[in-house]
Short mmCIF file of C-alpha atoms in Angstrom, two decimals:
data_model
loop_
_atom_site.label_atom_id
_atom_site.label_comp_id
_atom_site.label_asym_id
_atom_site.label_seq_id
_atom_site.Cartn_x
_atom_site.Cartn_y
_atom_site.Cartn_z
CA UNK A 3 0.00 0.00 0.00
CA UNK A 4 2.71 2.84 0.77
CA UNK A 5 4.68 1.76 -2.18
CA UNK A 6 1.38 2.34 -4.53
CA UNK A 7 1.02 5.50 -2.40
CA UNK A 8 4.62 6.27 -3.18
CA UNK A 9 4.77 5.61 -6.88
CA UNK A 10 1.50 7.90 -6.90
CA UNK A 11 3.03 11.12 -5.35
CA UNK A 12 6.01 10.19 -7.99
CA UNK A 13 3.90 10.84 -10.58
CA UNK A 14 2.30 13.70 -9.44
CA UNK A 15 5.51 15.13 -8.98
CA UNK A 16 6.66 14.28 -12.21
CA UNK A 17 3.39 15.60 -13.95
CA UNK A 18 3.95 18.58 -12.29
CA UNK A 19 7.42 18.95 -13.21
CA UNK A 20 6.61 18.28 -16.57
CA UNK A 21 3.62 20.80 -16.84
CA UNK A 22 6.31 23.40 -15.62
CA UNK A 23 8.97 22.64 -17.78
CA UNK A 24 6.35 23.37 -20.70
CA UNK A 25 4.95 26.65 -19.01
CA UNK A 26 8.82 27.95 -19.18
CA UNK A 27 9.66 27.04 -22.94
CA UNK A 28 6.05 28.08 -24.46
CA UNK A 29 5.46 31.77 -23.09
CA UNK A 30 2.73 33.90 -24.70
CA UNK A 31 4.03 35.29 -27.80
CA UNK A 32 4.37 39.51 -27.56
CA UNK A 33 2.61 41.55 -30.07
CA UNK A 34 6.09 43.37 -30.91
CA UNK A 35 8.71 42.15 -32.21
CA UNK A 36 10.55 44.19 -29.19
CA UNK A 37 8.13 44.20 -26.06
CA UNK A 38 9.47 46.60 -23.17
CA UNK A 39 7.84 46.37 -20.06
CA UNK A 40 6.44 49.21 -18.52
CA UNK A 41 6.57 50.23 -14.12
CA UNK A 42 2.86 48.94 -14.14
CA UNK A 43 3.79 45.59 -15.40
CA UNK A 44 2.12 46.42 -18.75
CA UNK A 45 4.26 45.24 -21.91
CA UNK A 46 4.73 48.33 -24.81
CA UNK A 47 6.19 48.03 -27.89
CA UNK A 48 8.48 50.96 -29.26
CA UNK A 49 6.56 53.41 -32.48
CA UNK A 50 8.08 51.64 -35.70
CA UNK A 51 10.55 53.51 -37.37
CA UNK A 52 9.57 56.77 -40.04
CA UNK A 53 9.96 56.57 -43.43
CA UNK A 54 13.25 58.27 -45.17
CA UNK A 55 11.32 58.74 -47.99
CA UNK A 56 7.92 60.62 -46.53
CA UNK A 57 9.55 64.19 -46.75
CA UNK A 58 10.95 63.49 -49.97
CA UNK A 59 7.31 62.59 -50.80
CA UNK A 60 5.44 65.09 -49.71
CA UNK A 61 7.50 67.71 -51.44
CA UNK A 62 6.82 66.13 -54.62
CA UNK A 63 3.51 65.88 -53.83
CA UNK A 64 3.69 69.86 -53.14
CA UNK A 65 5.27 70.86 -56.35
CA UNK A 66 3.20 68.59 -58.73
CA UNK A 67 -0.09 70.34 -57.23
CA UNK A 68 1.48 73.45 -58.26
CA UNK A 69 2.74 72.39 -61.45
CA UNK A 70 -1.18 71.39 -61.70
CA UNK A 71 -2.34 74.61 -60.69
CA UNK A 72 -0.48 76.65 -63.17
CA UNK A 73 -1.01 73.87 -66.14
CA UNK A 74 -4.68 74.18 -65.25
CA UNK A 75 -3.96 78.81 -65.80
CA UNK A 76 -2.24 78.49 -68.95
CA UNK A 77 -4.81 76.31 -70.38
CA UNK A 78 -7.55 78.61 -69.24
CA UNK A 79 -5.36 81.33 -71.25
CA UNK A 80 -5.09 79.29 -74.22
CA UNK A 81 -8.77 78.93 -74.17
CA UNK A 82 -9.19 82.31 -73.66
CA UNK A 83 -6.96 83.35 -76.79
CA UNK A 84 -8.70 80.87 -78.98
CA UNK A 85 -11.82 82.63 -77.99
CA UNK A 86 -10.05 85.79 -79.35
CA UNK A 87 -9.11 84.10 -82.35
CA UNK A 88 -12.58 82.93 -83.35
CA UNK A 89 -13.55 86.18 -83.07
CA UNK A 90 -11.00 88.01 -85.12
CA UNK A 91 -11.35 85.30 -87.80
CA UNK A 92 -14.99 86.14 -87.90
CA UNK A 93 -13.45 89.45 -88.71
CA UNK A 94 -11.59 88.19 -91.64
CA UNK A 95 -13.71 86.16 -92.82
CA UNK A 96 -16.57 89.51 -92.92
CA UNK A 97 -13.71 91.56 -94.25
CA UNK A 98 -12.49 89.03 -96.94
CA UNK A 99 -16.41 88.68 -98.32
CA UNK A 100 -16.74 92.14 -98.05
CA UNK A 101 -14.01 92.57 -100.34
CA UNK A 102 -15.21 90.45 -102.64
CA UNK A 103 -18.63 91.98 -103.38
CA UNK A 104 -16.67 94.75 -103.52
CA UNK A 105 -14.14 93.68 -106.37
CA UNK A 106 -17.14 92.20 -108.26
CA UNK A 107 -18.88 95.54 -107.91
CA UNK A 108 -15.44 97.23 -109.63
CA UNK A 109 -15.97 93.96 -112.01
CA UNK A 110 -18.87 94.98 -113.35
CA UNK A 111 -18.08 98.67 -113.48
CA UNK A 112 -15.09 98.16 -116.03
CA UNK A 113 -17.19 95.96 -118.02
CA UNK A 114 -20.37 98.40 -118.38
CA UNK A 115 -17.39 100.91 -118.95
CA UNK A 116 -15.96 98.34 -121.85
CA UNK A 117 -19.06 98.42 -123.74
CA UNK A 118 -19.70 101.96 -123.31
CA UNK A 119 -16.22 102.82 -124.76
CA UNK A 120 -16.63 100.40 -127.18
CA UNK A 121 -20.08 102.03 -128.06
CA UNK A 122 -18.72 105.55 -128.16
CA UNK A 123 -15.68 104.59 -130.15
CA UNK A 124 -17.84 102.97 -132.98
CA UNK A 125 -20.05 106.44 -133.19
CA UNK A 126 -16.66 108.16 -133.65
CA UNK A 127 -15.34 106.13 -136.01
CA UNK A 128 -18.68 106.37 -138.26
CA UNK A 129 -18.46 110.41 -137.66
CA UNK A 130 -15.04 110.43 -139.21
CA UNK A 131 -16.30 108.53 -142.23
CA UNK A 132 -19.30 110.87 -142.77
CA UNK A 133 -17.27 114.02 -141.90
CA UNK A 134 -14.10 112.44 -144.76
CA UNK A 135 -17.36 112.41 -147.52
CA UNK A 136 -18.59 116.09 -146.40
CA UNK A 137 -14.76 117.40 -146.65
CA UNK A 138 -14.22 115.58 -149.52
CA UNK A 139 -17.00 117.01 -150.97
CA UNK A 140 -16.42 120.64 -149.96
CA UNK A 141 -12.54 121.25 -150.10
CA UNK A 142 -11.45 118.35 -152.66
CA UNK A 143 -13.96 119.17 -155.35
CA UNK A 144 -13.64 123.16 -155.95
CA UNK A 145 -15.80 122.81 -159.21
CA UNK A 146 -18.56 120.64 -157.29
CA UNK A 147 -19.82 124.70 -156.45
CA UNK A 148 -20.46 125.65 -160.14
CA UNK A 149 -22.03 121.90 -161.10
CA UNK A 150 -24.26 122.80 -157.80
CA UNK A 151 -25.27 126.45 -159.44
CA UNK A 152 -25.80 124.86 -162.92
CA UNK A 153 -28.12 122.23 -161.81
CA UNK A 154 -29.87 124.62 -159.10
CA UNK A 155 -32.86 126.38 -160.97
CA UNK A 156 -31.29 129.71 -159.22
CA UNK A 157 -28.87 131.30 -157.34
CA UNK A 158 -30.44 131.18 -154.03
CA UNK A 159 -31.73 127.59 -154.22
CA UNK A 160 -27.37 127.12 -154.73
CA UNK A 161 -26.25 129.09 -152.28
CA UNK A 162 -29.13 127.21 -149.78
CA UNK A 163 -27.49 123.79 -150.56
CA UNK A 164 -24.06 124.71 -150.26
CA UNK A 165 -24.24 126.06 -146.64
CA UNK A 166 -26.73 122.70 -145.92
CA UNK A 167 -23.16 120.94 -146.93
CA UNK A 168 -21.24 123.68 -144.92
CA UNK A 169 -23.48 123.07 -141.88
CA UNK A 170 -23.60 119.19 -141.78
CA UNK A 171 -19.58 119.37 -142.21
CA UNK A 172 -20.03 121.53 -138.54
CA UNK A 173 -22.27 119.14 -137.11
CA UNK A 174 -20.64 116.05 -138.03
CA UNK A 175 -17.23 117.85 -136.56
CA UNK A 176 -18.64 118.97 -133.23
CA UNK A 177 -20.11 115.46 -133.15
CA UNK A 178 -17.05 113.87 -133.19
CA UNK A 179 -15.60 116.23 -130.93
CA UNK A 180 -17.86 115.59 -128.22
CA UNK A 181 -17.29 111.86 -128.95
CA UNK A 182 -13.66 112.16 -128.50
CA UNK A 183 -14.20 113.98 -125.15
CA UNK A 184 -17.17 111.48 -124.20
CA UNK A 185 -14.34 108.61 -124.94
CA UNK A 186 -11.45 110.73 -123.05
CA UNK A 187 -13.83 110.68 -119.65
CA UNK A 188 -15.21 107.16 -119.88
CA UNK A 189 -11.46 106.02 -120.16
CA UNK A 190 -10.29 108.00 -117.78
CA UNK A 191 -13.38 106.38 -115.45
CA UNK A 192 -12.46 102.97 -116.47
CA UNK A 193 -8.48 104.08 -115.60
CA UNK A 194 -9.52 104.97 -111.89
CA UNK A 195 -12.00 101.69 -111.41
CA UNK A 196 -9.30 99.28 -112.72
CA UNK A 197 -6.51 101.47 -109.41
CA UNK A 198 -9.70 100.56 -107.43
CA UNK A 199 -9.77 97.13 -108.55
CA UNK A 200 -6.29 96.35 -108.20
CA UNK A 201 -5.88 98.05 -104.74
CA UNK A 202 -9.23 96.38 -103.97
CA UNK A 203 -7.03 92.96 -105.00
CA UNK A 204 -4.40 93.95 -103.21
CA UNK A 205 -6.36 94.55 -99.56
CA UNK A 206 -8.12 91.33 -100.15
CA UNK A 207 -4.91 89.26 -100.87
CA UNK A 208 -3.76 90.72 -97.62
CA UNK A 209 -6.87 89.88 -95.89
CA UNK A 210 -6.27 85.87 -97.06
CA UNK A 211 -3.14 85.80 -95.88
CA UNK A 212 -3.86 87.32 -92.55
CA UNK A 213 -7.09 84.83 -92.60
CA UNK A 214 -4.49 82.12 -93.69
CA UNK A 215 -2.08 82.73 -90.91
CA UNK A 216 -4.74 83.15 -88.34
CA UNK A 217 -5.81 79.91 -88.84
CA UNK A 218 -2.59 78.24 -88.99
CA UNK A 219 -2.42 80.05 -85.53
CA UNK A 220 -5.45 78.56 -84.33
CA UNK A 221 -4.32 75.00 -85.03
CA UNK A 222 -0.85 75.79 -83.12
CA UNK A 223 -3.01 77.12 -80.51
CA UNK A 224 -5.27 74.68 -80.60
CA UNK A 225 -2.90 71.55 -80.68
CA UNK A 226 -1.36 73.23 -76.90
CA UNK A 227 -4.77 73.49 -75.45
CA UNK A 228 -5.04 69.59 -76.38
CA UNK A 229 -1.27 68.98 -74.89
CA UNK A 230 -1.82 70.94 -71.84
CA UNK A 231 -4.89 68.78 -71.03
CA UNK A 232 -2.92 65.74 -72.08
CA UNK A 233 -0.17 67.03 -69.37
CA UNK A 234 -2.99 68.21 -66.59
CA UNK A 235 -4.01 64.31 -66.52
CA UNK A 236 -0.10 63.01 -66.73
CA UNK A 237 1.06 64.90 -63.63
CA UNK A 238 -2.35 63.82 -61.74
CA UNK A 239 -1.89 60.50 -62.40
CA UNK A 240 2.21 60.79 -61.14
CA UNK A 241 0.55 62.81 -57.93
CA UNK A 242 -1.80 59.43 -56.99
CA UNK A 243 1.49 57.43 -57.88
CA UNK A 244 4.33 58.95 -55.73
CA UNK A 245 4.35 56.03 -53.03
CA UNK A 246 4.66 53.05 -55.64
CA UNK A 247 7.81 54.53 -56.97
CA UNK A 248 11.29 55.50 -55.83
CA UNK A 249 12.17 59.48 -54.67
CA UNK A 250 14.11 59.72 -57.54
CA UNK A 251 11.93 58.39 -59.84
CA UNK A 252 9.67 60.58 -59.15
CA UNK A 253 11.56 63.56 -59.08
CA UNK A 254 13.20 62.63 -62.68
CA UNK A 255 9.48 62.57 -63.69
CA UNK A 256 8.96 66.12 -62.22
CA UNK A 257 11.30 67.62 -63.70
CA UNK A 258 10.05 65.84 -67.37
CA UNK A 259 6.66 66.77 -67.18
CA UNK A 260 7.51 70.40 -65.62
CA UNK A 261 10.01 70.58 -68.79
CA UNK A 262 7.01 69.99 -70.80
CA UNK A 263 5.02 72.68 -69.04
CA UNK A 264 7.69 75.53 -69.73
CA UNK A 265 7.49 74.21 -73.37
CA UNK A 266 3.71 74.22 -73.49
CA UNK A 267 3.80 77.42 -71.77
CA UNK A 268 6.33 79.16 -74.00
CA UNK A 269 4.61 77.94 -77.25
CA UNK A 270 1.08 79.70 -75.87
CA UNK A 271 3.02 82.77 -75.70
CA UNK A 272 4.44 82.52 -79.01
CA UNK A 273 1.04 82.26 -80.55
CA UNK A 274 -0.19 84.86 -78.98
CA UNK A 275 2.49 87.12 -80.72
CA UNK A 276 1.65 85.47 -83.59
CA UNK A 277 -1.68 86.42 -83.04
CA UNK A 278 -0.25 90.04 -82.69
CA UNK A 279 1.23 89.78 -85.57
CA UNK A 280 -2.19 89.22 -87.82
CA UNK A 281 -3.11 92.11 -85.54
CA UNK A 282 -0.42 94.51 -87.40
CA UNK A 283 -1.36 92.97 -90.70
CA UNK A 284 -5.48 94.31 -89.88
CA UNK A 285 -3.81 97.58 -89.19
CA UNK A 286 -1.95 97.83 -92.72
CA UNK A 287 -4.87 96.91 -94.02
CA UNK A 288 -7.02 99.48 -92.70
CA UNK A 289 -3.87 102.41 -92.88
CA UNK A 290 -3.69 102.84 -89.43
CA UNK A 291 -1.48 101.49 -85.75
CA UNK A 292 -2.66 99.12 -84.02
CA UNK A 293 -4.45 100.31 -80.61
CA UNK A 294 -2.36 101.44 -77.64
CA UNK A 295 -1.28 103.27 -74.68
CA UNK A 296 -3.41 106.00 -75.07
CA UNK A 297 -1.81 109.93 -74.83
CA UNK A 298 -4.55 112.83 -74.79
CA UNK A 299 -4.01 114.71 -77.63
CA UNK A 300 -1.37 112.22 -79.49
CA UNK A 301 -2.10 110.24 -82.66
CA UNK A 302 -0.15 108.12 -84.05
CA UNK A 303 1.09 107.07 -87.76
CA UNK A 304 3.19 104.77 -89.77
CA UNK A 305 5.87 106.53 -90.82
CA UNK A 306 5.51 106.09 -94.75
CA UNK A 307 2.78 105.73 -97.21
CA UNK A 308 3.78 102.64 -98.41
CA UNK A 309 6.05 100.02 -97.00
CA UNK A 310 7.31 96.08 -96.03
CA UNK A 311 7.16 94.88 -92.91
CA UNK A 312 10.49 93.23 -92.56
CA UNK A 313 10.76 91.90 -89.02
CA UNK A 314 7.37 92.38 -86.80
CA UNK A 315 8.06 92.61 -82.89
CA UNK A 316 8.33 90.43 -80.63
CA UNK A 317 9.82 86.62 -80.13
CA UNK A 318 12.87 86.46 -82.90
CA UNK A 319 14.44 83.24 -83.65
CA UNK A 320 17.28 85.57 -85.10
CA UNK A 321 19.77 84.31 -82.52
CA UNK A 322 21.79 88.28 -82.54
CA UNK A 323 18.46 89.61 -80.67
CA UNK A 324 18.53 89.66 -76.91
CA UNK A 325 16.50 87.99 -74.88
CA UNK A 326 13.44 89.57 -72.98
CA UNK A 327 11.50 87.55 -70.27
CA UNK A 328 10.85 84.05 -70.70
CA UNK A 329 12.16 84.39 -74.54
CA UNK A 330 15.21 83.51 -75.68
CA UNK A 331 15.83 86.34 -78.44
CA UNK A 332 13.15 89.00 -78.76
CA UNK A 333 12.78 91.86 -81.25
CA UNK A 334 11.95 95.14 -79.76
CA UNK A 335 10.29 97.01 -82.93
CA UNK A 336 9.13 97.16 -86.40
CA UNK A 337 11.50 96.96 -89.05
CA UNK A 338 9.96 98.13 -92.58
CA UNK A 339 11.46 98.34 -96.09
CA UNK A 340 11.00 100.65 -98.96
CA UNK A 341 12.31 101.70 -102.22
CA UNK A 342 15.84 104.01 -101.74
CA UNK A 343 14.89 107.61 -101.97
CA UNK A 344 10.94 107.08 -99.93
CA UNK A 345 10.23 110.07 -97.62
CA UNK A 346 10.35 108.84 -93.50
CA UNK A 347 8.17 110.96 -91.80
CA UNK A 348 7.95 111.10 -88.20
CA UNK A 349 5.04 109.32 -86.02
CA UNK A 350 3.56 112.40 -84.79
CA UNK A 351 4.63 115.73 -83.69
CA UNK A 352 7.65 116.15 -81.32
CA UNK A 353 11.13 117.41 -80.55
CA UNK A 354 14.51 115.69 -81.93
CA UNK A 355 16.35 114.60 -78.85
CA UNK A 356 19.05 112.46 -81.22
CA UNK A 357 20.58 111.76 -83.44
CA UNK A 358 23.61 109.41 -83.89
CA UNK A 359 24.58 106.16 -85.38
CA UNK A 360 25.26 102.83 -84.26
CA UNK A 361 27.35 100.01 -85.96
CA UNK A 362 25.12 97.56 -84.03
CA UNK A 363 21.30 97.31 -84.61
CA UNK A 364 19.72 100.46 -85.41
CA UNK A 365 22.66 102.16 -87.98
CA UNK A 366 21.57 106.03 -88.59
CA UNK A 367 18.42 107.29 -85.88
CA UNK A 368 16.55 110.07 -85.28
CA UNK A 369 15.19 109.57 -81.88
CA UNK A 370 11.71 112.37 -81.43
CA UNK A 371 10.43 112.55 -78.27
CA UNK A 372 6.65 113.16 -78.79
CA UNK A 373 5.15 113.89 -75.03
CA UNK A 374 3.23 111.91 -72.54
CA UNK A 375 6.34 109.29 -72.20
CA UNK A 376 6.61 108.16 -75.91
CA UNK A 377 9.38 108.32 -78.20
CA UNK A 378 9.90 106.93 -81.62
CA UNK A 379 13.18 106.37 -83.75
#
């Protein structure tokens, strides 16, 4: 009985050694990787560790909503500017049909003007043949007078048809006199409608190519709208993708699409110019400057009747012109070309404040100062 007893409490013992031994090499497992325990007995972990790349990030993030934001400004611009253009092709295109009706107007003149000339020269030339037979008649037959007397029953009935002869030979002159100067003035009329016509051919051919290069305009302008939008959704989707892609990744994108935007940006700005540039071309058409800074009292004008516009200003790609804001080489003014000899006249009235020369640029000036802050040379 105690030996049963015995090997009893020996395998308690041993259970309970056993049971221990498994308590001491299976613990709990910690919910950190790290577990700290705290003076209350409660086990902490430590905060993980921050993310080298987060600032990096967040700048990005930064500077592609801006590059959004001012992608989103130029294209309102562009928009804007096409709006313009629409409108100042509606101009043209008025203008250019305008000019036609006119030119067929001048058309139809010098044709009414053919036929009358034609008309009036026919008369003449049947005057001269009737007025030949009366002078014949007269001056190259002296004896015709006597035959006349002999076969008139007198004198008087003689005399009578010889001054019929006399006065027909009149008539048939001053006739053909006033034919002559009925021809002189419906050539002369045809003369001026034909310098309308073919100044009238001249304003519209400059109309079409304004119209023409307006257009061509439009489509440049048109095409950058279209690539801005193209580069609005491009640097929104790299915005929702800066986390799935290394820093530098990302920044090398930045700096692409941002590349693009100063491209996109410049070429808007270019086409505007261009756009001033079909402005200048109105302004020849209709003989007078473009519109302004105003000066009370000051009116401007080109400075010669008739002229080429050489160089317009603004953006150059003539790489000897400075640059001037965000453009690389930039004209400042007008150059125009004439025949040697044509009168220059100056803009307005005002006082010479120089003269000189310069081997560089502008050659011989006359610089007049004409009030108000504006100066022309």
């Amino acid at each position: 009985m105690r030996r049963i007893l015995a090997a009893a409490v020996t395998v308690t013992g041993l259970l309970a050694l056993q049971a221990s031994s498994v308590f001491a090499t299976d613990p709990t497992p910690s919910p950190c990787a790290s577990p700290s325990a705290a003076s209350d007995g409660r086990v902490t972990c430590p905060a993980p560790p921050a993310n080298p790349n987060q600032a990096a990030y967040a700048l990005l993030e930064s500077r592609l909503g801006g590059d959004i934001a001012r992608a989103l400004q130029t294209e309102q611009r562009v928009a804007a500017t096409l709006d313009q253009f629409a409108a100042t092709e509606q101009l043209l295109t008025a203008q250019v049909t305008q000019e036609e009706a006119l030119i067929a107007n001048l058309q139809d003149q010098i044709a009414k003007l053919d036929v009358q000339i034609s008309d009036t020269q026919a008369r003449i030339d049947v005057e001269k043949q009737e007025l030949a037979a009366v002078s014949r008649a007269i001056y190259r037959q002296p004896d015709s007078f006597w035959l006349l007397i002999a076969r008139s029953s007198n004198l008087h009935e003689a005399l009578v048809a010889t001054a019929d002869a006399v006065v027909a030979g009149q008539r048939a002159h001053a006739l053909q006199t006033r034919l002559e100067a009925d021809l002189a003035k419906l050539q002369a009329d045809r003369d001026a409608r034909q310098a309308d016509l073919d100044r009238e051919n001249g304003t519209l051919d400059l109309l079409n190519a304004n119209l023409s290069s307006l257009q061509e305009v439009m489509s440049q302008q048109d095409d950058v709208s279209s690539q801005l939008s193209n580069l609005v959704s491009q640097i929104q989707t790299a915005k929702t993708q800066l986390q799935n892609q290394p820093p530098d990744v990302t920044t090398s994108l930045a700096q692409l699409l941002e590349a693009q935007e100063q491209d996109l940006v410049q070429r808007s700005y270019e086409t505007a110019w261009s756009q001033a540039q079909v402005g200048v071309g109105l302004a020849l058409v209709n003989n007078k400057l473009p519109v302004g800074k105003t000066i009370q009292g000051l009116a401007l004008s080109w400075p010669m009747a008739s002229f080429e516009i050489t160089q317009p200003f603004g953006p150059s790609n003539v790489v000897l012109e400075p640059p001037f804001g965000p453009y690389k080489h930039f004209h400042t003014g007008v150059d125009m070309a004439a025949p040697l000899g044509t009168p220059v006249m100056a803009a307005a009235d005002g006082l010479v404040v120089a003269v000189g020369h310069t081997n560089v640029g502008y050659g011989n000036y006359v610089v007049i100062a004409h009030g108000g802050g504006i100066a022309r040379s």
